[in-house]
XYZ file of C-alpha atoms in Angstrom:
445
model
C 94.953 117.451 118.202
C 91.216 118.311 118.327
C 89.327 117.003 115.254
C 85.803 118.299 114.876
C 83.363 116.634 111.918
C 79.942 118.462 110.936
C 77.682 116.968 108.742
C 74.059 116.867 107.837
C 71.720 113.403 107.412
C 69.155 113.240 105.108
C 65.720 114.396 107.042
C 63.863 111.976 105.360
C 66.287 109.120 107.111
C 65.882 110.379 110.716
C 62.506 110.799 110.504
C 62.167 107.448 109.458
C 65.237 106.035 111.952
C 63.620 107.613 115.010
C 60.074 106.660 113.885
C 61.769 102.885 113.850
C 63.551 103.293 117.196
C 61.878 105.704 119.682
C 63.447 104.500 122.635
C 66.653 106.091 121.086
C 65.261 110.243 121.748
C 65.861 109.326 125.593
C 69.321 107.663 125.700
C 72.402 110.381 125.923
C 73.600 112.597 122.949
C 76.936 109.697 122.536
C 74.528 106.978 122.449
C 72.553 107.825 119.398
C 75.360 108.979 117.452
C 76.828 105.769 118.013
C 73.939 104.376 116.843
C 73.675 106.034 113.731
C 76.711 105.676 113.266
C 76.294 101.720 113.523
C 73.316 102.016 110.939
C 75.769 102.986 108.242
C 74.449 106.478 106.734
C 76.736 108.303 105.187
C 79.425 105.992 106.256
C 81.934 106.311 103.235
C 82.583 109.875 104.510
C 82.344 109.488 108.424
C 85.778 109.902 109.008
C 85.850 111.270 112.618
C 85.783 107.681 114.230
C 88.636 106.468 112.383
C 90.902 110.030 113.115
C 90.532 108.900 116.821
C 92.442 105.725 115.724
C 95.643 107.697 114.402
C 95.782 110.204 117.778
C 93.310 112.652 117.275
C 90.411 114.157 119.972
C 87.552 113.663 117.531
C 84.159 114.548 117.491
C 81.213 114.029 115.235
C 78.520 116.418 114.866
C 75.175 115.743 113.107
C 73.704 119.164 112.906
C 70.232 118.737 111.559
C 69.598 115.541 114.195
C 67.457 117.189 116.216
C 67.012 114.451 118.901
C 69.936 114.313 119.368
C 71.383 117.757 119.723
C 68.844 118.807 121.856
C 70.045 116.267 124.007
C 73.143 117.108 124.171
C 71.936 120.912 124.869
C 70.043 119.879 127.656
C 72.787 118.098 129.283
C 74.995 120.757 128.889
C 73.111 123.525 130.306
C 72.543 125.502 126.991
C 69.801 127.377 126.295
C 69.099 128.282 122.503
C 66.560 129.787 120.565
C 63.861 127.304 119.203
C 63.951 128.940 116.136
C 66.965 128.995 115.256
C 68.173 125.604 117.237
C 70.128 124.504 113.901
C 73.070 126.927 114.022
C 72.619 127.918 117.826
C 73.580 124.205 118.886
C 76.414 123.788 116.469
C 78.102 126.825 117.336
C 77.983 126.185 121.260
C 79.412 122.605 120.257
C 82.000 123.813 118.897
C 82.674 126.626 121.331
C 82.663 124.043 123.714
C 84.553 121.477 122.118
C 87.633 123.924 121.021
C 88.821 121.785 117.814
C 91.773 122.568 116.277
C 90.694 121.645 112.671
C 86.882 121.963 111.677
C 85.806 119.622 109.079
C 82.456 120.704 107.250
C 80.742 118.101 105.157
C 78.076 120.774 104.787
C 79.815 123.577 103.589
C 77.115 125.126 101.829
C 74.865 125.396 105.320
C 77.862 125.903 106.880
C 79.939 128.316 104.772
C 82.096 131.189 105.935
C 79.260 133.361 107.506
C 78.831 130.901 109.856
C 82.602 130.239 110.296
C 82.488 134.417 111.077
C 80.451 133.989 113.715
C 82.196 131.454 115.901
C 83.748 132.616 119.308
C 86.381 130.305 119.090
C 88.374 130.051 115.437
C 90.026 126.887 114.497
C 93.182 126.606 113.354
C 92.345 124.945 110.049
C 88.840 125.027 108.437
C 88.101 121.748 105.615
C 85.080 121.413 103.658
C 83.973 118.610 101.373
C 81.643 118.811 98.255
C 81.355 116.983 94.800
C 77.850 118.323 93.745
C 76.736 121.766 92.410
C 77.434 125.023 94.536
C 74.393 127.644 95.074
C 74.798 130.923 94.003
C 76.397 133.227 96.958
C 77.706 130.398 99.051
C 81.539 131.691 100.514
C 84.096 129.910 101.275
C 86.941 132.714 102.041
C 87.401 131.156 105.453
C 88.095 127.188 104.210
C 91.700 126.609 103.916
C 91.192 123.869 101.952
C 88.094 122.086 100.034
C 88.711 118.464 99.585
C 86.908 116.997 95.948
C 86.893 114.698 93.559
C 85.441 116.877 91.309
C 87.336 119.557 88.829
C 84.511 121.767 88.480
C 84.026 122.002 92.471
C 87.860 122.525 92.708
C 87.739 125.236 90.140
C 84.380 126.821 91.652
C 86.133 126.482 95.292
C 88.761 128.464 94.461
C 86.716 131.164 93.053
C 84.237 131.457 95.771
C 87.116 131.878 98.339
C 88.738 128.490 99.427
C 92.590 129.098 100.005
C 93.277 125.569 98.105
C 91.424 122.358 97.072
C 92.496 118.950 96.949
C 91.574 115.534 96.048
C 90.219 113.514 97.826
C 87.185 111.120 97.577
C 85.148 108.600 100.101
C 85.828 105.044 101.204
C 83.762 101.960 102.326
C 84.032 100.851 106.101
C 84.164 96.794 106.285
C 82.236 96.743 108.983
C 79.175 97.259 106.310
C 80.749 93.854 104.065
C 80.331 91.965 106.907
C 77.326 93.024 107.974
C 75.746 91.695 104.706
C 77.829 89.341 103.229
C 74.894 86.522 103.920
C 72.448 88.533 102.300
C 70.900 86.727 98.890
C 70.458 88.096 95.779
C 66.467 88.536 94.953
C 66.950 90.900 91.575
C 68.249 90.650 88.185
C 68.940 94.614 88.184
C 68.927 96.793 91.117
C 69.790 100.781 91.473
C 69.539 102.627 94.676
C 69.920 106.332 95.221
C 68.391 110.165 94.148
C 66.491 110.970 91.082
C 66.499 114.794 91.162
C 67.082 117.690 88.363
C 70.898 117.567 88.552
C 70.519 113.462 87.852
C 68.891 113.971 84.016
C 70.761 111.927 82.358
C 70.216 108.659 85.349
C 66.575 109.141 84.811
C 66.543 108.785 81.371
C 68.874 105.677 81.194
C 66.877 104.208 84.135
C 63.440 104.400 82.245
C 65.183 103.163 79.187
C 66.484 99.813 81.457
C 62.708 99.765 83.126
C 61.514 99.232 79.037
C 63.680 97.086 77.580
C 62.394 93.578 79.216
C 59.002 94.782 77.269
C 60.935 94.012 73.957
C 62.389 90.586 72.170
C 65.059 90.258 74.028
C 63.490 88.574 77.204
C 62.903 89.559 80.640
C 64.894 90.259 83.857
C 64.023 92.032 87.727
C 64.170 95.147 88.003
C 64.127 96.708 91.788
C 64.846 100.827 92.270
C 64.781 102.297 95.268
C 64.412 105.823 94.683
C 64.405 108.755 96.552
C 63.260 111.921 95.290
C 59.849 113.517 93.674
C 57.918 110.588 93.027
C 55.124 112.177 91.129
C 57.598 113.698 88.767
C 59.028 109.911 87.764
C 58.727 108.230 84.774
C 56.117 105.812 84.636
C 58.669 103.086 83.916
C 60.905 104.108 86.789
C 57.423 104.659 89.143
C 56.202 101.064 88.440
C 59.714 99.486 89.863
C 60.551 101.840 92.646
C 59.982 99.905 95.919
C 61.217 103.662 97.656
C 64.171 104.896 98.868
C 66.428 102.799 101.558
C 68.722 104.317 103.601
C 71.953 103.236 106.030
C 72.176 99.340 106.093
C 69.091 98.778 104.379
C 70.827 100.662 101.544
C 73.500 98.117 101.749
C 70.885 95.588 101.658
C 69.396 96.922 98.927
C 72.598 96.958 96.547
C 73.690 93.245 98.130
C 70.279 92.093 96.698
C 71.137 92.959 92.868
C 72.919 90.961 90.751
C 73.994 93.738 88.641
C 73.816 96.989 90.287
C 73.694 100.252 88.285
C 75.386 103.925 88.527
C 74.972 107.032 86.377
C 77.078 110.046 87.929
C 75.448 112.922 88.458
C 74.733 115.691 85.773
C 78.309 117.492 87.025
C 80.315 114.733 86.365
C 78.746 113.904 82.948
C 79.910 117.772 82.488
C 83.120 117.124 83.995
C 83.782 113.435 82.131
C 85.109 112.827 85.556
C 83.998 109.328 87.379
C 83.925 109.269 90.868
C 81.184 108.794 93.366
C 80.119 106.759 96.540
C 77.973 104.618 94.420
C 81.572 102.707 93.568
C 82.356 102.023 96.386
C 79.248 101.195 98.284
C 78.808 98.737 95.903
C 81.901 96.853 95.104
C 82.105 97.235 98.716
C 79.076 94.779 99.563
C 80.122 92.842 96.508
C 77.806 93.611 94.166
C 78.793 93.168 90.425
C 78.826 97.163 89.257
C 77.588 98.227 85.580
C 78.338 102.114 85.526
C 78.641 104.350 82.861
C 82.250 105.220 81.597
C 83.858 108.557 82.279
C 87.399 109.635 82.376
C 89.111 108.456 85.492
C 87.192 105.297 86.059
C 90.193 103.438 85.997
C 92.041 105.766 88.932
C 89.114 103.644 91.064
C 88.558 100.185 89.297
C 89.633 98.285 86.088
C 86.935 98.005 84.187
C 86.305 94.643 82.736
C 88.305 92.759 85.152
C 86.829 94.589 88.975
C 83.602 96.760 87.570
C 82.366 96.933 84.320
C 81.314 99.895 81.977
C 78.343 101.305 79.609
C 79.452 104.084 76.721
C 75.404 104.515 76.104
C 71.782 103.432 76.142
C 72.104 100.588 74.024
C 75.764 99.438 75.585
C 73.986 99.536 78.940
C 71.067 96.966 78.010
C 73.409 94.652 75.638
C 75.879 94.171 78.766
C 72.713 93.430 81.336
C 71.718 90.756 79.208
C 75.054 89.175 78.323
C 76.076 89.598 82.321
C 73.079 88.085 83.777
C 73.115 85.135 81.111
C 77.160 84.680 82.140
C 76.380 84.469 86.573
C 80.244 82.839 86.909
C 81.935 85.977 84.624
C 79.926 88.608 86.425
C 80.501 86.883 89.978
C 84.354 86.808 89.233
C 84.337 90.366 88.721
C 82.172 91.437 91.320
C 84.772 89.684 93.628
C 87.655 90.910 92.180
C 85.907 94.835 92.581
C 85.486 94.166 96.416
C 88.729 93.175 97.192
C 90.228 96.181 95.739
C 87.632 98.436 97.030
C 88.458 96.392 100.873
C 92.032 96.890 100.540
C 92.529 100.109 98.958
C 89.532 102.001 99.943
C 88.516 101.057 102.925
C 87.741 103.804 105.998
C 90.554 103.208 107.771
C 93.154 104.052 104.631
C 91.257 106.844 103.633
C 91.747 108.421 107.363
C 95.442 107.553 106.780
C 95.156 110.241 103.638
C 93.126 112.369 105.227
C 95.920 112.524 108.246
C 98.890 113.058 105.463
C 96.681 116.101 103.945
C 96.383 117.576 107.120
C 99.762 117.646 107.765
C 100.825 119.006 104.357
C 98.464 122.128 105.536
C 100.300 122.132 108.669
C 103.774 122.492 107.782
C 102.453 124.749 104.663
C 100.533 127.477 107.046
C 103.382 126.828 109.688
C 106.038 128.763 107.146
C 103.639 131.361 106.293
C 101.483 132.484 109.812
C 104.119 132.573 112.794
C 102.665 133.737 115.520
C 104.667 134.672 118.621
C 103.770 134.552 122.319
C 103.080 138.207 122.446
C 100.250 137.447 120.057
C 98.441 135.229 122.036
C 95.881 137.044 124.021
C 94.553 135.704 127.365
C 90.801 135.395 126.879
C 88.687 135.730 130.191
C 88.836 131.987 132.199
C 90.906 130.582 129.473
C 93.617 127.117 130.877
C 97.282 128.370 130.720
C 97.460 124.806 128.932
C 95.036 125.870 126.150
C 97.562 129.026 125.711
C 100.881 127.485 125.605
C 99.247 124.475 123.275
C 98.276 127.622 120.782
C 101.613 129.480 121.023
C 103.684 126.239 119.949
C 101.341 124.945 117.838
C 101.920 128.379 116.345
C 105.663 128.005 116.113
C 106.783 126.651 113.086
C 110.062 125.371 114.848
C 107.986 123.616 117.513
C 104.642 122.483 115.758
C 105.457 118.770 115.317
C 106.611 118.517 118.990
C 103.359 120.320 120.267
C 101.450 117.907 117.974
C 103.017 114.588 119.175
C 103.016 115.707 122.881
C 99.586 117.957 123.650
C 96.204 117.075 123.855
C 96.598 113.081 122.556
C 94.914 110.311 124.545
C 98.297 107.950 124.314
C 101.138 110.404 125.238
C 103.671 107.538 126.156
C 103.305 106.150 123.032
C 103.517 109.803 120.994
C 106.258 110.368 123.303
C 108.292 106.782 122.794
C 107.573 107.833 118.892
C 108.798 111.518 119.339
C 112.155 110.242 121.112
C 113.034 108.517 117.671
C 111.516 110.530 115.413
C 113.942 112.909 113.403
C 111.953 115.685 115.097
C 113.312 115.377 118.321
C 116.864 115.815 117.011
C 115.664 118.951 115.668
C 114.272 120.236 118.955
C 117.308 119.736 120.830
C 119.262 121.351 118.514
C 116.735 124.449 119.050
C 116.857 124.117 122.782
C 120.461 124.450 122.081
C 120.449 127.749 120.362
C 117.691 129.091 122.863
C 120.058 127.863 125.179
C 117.976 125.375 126.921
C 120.785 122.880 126.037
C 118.932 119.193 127.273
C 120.458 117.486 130.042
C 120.300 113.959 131.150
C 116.523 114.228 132.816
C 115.231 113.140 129.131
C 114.759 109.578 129.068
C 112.911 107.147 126.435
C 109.476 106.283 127.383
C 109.021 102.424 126.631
């Protein structure tokens, strides 16, 4: 089954990753997605790579990399409008590419006008968000828009999704080992965006930035901020080293001893906890002080794998007592990255991404049969491409068509077919089509 991933990097990182490594705009489009890829951005929702490990035909698409699309343009003959490169290249990917499910990390730049105006539709559209939605954005084409969010679920569904569900990032170990050497240089460390949907961070931030100007004694502070930097609070401006982004992010949150997170303004809204920030840092095994919300304990205990903050004054009472009790706040910083390794790590969360897929399957299987008369021949399409759609359309005959078309391993998908519970089922529909099986099937060991 074709897989296809769109997503958007910050600008502000591939400016500065291409600036770092210019050799990279003249090696082939699959060698510098591999290589950011390898640099960790965005990793805790890169979930293509690790589809391709449970079957899938996967592809990853970074749409606002310009390098790197207009490499793979050139080598694939495309011609585009320089103007309007951003969509252009996307669509012709994905025109090209043929996935069956589209998987839009984006889907605010890449909402249903642009779904519209594909040539080729896939057979399941997903979108992801957990932030606020702009006025207009439509979503009637998503059949489902994954969140960990209850106002983005409710919003989704209003705006036009067919269904939400939940559904929130991991943490891929190759980043723990990557930095598990790394020493810790600050007492207090937070790393991320200070923007108007983050009021309530920057005021909690300045208030931690004050507080080793009092009685109570010093500690290191270290923020590594992205956002307006003019509009910061002089207490925040005098600590921010800037922002850092894919493993030097990692770096940066390795290098506290107590790392901080405030959710964003829509989850204070919400009282629902839940963002990367968890896991990224638990994940590196960093000792994470984050402010409660309701839910925090679907993710970590606190006390025992993270701890929690109720307010201001919570906050600063709890980064004294931790940093003046190193073994206690060690213990649980270990304990937090052993859960977030074992239960949250890339490869599990692909296993739940995989089981929501196939809930969607089996549910639009019962209510969109198509039959072969539907399937219109479009000019140069494979006969393979139209028998794949007109079982994958049958609701009888989607889970053979899924086990035994377009897979890289189709021994193995076949060996599993033969003792699946499926197969009984499609012999007893060859039967009634009467197509009864004869003794030309054989296991395939």
């Amino acid at each position: 089954m074709k897989f296809c991933q769109i997503t958007t990097f910050c600008d502000s990182y591939l400016l500065e990753f291409y600036k770092n490594n210019k050799y990279f705009t003249n090696t082939s489009y699959e060698e510098q997605i591999s290589s950011l890829l390898k640099d960790g951005f965005g990793a805790s929702h890169m979930i293509a790579p690790y589809l391709s490990q449970l079957g899938y035909d996967s592809r990853l698409i970074i749409a606002n990399c310009q390098p790197a699309q207009f490499q793979w343009a050139k080598t694939n003959g495309f011609s585009f409008n320089q103007q309007h490169w951003f969509y252009e290249i996307v669509r012709n990917q994905i025109e090209t590419f043929k996935p069956d499910i589209l998987y839009v990390l984006d889907p605010t730049a890449f909402d249903s006008k642009f779904i519209r105006s594909l040539n080729w539709q896939p057979s399941f559209i997903f979108g992801w968000r957990a932030a606020s939605i702009p006025a207009g954005i439509d979503w009637t084409e998503f059949d489902v828009i994954l969140s960990n969010s209850p106002a983005c679920q409710k919003q989704a569904v209003k705006i036009g999704a067919k269904s939400v569900e939940h559904f929130f990032p991991g943490f891929p170990d190759f980043v723990a080992d990557a930095v598990k050497d790394n020493q810790k240089e600050w007492d207090v460390v937070f790393s991320g965006q200070l923007t108007y949907e983050h009021t309530r961070r920057i005021k909690l931030l300045n208030e931690v930035a004050k507080a080793p100007l009092g009685i109570s004694g010093e500690y290191s502070i270290a923020y590594f901020v992205a956002g307006n930097q003019q509009s910061l609070p002089a207490g925040i401006e005098m600590h921010n080293h800037g922002p850092r982004w894919g493993m030097d992010m990692y770096r940066a949150l390795k290098s506290g001893k107590i790392v901080l997170n405030v959710h964003i303004d829509i989850a204070q809204k919400d009282n629902k906890a839940g963002n990367m920030r968890l896991f990224e840092t638990t994940g590196v095994g960093s000792f994470l002080l984050t402010d409660y919300l309701n839910g925090i304990e679907e993710y970590f205990k606190p006390c025992e794998e993270i701890e929690t903050f109720q307010d201001q004054n919570e906050l600063i009472e709890k980064i004294y007592y931790y940093l003046d009790h190193p073994k206690e706040r060690e213990a649980i910083a270990k304990r937090g990255q052993e859960r977030c390794l074992r239960d949250y790590s890339m490869t599990k969360k692909a296993e739940e991404f995989d089981a929501i897929i196939q809930k969607h399957l089996r549910l639009k299987s019962k209510s969109v049969p198509l039959h072969a008369k539907e399937i219109k021949k479009s000019e140069g399409e494979d006969p393979y491409d139209i028998a794949y759609k007109w079982g994958w359309n049958q609701p009888q005959l989607r889970e053979l068509v899924y086990l035994c078309y377009k897979t890289p391993n189709f021994a193995e998908n076949a060996r599993r077919f033969f003792l699946s519970a499926e197969f009984h089922e499609a012999v007893r529909i060859l039967t009634e089509l009467g197509k009864k099986p004869d003794k030309s099937i054989r296991v395939l060991d």
